[in-house]
Structure formats: C-alpha cells, structure tokens
GROMACS .gro file of N, CA and C in nm:
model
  315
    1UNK      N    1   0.085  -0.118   0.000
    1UNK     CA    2   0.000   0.000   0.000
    1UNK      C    3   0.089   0.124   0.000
    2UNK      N    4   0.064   0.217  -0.091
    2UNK     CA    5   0.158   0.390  -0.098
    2UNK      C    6   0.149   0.425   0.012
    3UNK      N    7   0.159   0.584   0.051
    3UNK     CA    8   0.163   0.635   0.194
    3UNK      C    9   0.101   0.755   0.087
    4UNK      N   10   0.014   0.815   0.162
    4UNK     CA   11  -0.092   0.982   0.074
    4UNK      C   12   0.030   1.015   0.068
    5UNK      N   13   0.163   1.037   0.108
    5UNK     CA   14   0.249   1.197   0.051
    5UNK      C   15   0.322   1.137  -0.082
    6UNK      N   16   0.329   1.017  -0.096
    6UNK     CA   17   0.365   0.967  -0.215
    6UNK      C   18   0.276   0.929  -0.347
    7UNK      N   19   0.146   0.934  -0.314
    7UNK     CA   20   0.076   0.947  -0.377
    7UNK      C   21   0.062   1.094  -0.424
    8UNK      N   22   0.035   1.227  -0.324
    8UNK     CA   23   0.026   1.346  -0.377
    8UNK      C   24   0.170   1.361  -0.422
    9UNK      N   25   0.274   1.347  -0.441
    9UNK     CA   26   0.375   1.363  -0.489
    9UNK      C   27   0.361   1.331  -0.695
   10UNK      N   28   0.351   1.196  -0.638
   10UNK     CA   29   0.291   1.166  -0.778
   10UNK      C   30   0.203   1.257  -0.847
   11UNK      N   31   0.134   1.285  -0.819
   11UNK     CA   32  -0.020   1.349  -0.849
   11UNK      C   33   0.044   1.462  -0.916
   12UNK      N   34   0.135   1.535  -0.804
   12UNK     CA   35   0.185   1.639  -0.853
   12UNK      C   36   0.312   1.683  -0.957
   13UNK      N   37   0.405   1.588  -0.931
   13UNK     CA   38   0.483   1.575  -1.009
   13UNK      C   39   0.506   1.664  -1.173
   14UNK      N   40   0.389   1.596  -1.217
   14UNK     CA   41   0.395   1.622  -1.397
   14UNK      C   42   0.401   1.785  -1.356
   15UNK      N   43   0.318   1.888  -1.245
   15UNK     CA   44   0.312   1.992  -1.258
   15UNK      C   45   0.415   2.066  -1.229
   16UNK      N   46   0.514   2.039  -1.152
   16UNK     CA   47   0.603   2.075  -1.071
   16UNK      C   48   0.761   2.038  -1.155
   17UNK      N   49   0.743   1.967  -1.258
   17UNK     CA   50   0.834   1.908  -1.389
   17UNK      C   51   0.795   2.035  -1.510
   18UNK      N   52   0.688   2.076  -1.547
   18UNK     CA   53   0.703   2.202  -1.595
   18UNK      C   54   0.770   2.313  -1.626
   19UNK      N   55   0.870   2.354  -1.695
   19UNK     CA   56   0.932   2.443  -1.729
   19UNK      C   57   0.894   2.576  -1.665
   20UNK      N   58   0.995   2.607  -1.619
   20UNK     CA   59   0.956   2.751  -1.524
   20UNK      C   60   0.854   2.747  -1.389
   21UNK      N   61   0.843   2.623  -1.373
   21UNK     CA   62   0.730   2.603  -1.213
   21UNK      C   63   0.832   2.614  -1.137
   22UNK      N   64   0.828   2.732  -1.033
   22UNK     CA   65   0.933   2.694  -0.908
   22UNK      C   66   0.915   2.642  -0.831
   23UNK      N   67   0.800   2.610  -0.789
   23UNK     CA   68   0.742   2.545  -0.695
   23UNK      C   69   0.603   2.517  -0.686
   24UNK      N   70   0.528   2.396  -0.594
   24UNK     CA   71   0.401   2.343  -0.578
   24UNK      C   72   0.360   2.315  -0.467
   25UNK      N   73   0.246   2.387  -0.425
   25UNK     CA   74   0.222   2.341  -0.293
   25UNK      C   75   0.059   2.330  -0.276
   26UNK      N   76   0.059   2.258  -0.186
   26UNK     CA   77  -0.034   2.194  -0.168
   26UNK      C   78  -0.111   2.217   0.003
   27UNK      N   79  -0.198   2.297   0.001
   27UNK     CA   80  -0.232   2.384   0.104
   27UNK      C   81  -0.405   2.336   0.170
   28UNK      N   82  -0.368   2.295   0.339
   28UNK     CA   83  -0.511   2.273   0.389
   28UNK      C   84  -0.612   2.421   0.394
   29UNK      N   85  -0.706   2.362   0.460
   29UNK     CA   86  -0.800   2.477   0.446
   29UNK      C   87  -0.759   2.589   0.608
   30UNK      N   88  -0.676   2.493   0.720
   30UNK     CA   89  -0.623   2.574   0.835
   30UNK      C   90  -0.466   2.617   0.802
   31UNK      N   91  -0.475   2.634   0.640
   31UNK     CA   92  -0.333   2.674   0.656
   31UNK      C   93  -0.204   2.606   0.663
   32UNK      N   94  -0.213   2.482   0.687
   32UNK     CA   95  -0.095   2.355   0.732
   32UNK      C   96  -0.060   2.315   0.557
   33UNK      N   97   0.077   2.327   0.489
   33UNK     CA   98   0.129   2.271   0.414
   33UNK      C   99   0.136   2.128   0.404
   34UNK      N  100   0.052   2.040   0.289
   34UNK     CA  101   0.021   1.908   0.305
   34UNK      C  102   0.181   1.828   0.227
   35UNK      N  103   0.210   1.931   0.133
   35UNK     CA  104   0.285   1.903  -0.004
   35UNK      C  105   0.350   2.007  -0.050
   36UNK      N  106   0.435   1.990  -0.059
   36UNK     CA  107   0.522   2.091  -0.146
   36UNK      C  108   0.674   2.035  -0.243
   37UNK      N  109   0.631   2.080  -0.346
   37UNK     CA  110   0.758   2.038  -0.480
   37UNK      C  111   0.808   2.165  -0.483
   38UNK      N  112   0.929   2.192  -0.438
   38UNK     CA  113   1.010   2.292  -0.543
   38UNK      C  114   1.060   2.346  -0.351
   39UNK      N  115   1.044   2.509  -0.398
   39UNK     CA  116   1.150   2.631  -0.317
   39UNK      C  117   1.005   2.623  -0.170
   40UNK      N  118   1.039   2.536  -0.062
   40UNK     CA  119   0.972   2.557   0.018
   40UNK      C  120   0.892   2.752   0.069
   41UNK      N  121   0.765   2.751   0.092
   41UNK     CA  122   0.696   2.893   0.089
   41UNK      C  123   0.726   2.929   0.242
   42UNK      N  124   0.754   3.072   0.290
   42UNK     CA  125   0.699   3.041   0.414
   42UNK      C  126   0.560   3.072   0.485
   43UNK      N  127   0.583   3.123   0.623
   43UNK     CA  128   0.449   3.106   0.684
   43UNK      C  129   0.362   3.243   0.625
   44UNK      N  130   0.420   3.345   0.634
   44UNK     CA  131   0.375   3.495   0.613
   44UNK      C  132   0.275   3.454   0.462
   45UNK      N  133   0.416   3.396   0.368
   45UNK     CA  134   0.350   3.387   0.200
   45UNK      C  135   0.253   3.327   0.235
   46UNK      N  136   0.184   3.175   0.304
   46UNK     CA  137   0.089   3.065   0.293
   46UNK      C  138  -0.033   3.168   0.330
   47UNK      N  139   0.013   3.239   0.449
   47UNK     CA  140  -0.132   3.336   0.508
   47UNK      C  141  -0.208   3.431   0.396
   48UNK      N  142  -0.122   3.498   0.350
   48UNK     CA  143  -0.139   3.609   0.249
   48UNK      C  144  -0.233   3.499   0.124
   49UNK      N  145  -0.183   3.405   0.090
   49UNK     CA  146  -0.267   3.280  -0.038
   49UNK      C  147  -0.376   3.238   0.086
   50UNK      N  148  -0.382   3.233   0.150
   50UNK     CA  149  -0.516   3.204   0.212
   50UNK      C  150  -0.595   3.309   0.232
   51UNK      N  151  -0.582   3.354   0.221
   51UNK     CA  152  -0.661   3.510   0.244
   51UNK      C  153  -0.714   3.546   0.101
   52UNK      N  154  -0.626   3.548   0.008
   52UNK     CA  155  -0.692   3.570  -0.133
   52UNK      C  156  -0.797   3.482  -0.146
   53UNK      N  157  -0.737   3.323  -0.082
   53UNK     CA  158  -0.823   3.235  -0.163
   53UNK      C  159  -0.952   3.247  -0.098
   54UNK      N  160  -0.976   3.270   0.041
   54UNK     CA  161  -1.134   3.278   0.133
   54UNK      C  162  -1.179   3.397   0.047
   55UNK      N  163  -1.125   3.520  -0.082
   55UNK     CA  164  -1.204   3.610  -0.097
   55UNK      C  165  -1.227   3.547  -0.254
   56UNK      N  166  -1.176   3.523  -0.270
   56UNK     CA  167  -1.217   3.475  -0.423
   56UNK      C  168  -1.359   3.357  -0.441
   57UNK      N  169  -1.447   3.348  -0.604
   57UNK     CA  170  -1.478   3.250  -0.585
   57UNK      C  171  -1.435   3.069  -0.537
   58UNK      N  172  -1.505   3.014  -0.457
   58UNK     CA  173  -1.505   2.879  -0.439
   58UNK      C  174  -1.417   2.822  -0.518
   59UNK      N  175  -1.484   2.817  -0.630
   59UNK     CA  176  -1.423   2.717  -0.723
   59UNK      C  177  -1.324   2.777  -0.827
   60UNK      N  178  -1.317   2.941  -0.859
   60UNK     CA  179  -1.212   2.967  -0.956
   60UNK      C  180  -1.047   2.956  -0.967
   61UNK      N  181  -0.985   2.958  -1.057
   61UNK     CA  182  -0.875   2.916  -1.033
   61UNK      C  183  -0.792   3.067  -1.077
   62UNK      N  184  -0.687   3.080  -0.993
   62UNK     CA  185  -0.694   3.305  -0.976
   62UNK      C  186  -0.537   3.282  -1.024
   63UNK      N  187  -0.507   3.363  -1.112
   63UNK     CA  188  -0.368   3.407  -1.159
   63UNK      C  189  -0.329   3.556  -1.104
   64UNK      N  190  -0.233   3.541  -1.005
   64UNK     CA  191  -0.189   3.670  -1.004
   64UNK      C  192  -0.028   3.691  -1.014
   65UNK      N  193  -0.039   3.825  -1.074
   65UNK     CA  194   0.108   3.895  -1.169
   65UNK      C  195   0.206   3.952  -1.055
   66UNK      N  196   0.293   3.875  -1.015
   66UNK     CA  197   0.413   3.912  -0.902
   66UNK      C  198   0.505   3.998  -1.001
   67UNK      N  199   0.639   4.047  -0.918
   67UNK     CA  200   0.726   4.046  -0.971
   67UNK      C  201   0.826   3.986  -1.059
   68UNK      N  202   0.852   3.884  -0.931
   68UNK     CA  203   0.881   3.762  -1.009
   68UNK      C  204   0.827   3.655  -1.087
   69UNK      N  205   0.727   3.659  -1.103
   69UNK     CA  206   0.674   3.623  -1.224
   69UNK      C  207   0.515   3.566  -1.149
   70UNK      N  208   0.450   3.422  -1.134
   70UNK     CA  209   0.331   3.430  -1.138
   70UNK      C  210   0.275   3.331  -1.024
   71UNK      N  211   0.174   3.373  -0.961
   71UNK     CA  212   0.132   3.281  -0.859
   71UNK      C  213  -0.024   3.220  -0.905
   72UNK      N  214  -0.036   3.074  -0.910
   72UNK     CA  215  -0.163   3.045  -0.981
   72UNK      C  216  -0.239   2.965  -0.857
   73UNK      N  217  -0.382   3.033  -0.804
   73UNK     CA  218  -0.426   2.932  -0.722
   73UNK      C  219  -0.559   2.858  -0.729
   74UNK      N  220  -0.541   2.758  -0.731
   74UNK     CA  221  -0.674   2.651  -0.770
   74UNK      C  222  -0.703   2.554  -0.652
   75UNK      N  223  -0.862   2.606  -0.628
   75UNK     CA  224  -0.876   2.464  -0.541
   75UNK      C  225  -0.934   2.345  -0.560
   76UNK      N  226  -0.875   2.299  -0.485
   76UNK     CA  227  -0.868   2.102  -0.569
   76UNK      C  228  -0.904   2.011  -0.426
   77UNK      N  229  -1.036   1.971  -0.414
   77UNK     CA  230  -1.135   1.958  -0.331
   77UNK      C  231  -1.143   2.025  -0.242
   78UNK      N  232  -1.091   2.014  -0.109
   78UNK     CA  233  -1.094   2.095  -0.012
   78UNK      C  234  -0.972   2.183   0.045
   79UNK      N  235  -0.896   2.156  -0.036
   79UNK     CA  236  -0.729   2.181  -0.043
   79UNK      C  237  -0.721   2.324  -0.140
   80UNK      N  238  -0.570   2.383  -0.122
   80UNK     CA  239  -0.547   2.458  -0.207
   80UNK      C  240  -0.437   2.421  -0.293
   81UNK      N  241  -0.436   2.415  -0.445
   81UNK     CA  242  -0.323   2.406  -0.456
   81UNK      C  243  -0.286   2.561  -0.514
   82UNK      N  244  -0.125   2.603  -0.483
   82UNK     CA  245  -0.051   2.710  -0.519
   82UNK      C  246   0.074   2.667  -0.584
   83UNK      N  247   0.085   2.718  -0.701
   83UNK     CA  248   0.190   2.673  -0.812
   83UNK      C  249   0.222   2.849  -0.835
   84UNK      N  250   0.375   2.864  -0.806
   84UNK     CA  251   0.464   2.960  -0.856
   84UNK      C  252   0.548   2.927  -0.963
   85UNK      N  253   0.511   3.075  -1.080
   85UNK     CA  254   0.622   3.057  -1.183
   85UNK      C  255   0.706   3.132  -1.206
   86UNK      N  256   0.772   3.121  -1.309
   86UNK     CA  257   0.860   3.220  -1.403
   86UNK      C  258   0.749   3.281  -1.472
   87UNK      N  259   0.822   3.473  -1.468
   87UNK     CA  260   0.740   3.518  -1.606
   87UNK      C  261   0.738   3.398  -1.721
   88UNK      N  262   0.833   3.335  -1.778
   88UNK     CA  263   0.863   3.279  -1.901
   88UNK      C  264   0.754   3.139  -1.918
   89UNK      N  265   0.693   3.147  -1.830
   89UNK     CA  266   0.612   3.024  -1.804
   89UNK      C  267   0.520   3.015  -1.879
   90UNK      N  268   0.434   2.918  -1.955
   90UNK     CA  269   0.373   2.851  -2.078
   90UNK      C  270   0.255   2.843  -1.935
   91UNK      N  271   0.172   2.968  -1.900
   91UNK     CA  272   0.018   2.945  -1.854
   91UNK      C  273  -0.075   2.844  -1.868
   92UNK      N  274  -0.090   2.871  -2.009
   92UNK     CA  275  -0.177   2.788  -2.056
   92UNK      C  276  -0.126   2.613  -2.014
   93UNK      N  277  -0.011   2.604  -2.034
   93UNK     CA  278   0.016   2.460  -2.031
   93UNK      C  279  -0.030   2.422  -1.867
   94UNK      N  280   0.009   2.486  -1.747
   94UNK     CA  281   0.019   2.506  -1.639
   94UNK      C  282  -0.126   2.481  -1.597
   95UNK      N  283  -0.200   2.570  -1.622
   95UNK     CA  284  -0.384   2.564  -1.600
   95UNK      C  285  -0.416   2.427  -1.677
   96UNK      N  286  -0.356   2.380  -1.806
   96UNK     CA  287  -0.429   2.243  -1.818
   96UNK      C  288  -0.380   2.149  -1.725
   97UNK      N  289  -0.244   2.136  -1.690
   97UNK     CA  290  -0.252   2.042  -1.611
   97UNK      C  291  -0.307   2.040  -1.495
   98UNK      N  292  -0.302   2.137  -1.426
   98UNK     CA  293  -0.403   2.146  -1.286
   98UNK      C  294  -0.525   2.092  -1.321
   99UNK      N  295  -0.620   2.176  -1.415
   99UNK     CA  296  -0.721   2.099  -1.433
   99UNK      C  297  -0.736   1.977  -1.478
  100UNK      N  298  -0.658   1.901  -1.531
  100UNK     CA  299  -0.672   1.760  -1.540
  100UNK      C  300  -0.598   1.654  -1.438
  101UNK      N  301  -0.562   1.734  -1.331
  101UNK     CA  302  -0.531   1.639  -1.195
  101UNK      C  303  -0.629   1.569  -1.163
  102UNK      N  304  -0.636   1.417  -1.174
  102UNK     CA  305  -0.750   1.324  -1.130
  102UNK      C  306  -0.727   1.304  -0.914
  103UNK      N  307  -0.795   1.341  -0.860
  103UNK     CA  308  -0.722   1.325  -0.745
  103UNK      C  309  -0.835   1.229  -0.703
  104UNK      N  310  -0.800   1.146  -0.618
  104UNK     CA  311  -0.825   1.012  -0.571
  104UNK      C  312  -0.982   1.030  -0.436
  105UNK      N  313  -1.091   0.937  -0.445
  105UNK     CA  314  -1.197   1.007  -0.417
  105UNK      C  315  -1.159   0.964  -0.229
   0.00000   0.00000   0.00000
C-alpha cells in the first residue's frame, strides 16, 4: 500500500516538472502545508494565499502577476493548490494540467 504523501507527490509531479514552475504546494483549508515540490513557501506567503483564496470565488482558479513572475491558485477539493512561476512560463500549459489532476476520491 503507498503512503498519501507519495501518492500526492505523484499526483503532482507532472506539474512541478514544468518548465519555469518553481514550486508546488499543496495547502489545507487551516493553513498547514500538506505538499510541497520545489523552493519551500513560508508562513507569512501561505497566510497572504489564504486570504486571497477565502475572498475569491469557491471554485475559480486566480492568476496573479508578481514580480517575479506568477502565482496560480486553484482549489482542488478541499485543499489549495498554489503553483509559482517564471514570467517565461507557458500558462496555458500550467492551468491544463491542474485541471486535469484526477485526485483520488
């Protein structure tokens, strides 16, 4: 039998293999980091993405324009996921794969 962080690892993988993704994380609804691929976030950044995400719709998936290039957040059942990029980053490719994450019922 897997262990869930190797399973969400998997899951996440293909997204976090992406050209220009610096990182992937994978965020409860109290805030607690479940998962993370890439440049660990810290606590200040996770609060600030939780806060957008309680104002945004439920279900939309929100691109916003940093400096350093792009923070994309989608929620994916009860979880958040947050994927940081490079400006140079292929969006579009990025949003399909999120949305075609099959995550396990």
């Amino acid at each position: 039998m897997c262990s869930l962080p190797l399973v969400i690892d998997a899951l996440l993988r293909p997204l976090a293999d992406l050209p220009g993704v610096v990182s992937v994380h994978l965020i409860d609804p109290d805030g607690f980091v479940v998962q993370t691929n890439g440049q660990p976030a810290g606590t200040d950044e996770i609060e600030r993405w939780q806060s957008l995400v309680q104002t945004a719709d439920k279900e939309a998936m929100t691109t916003l324009v940093m400096e350093q290039g792009y923070l994309i957040l989608a929620p994916v059942s009860l979880r958040t996921l947050a994927v940081k990029c490079q400006r140079t980053t292929n969006l579009g490719a990025i949003r399909r794969v999120i949305k075609n994450l099959e995550w396990p019922a």
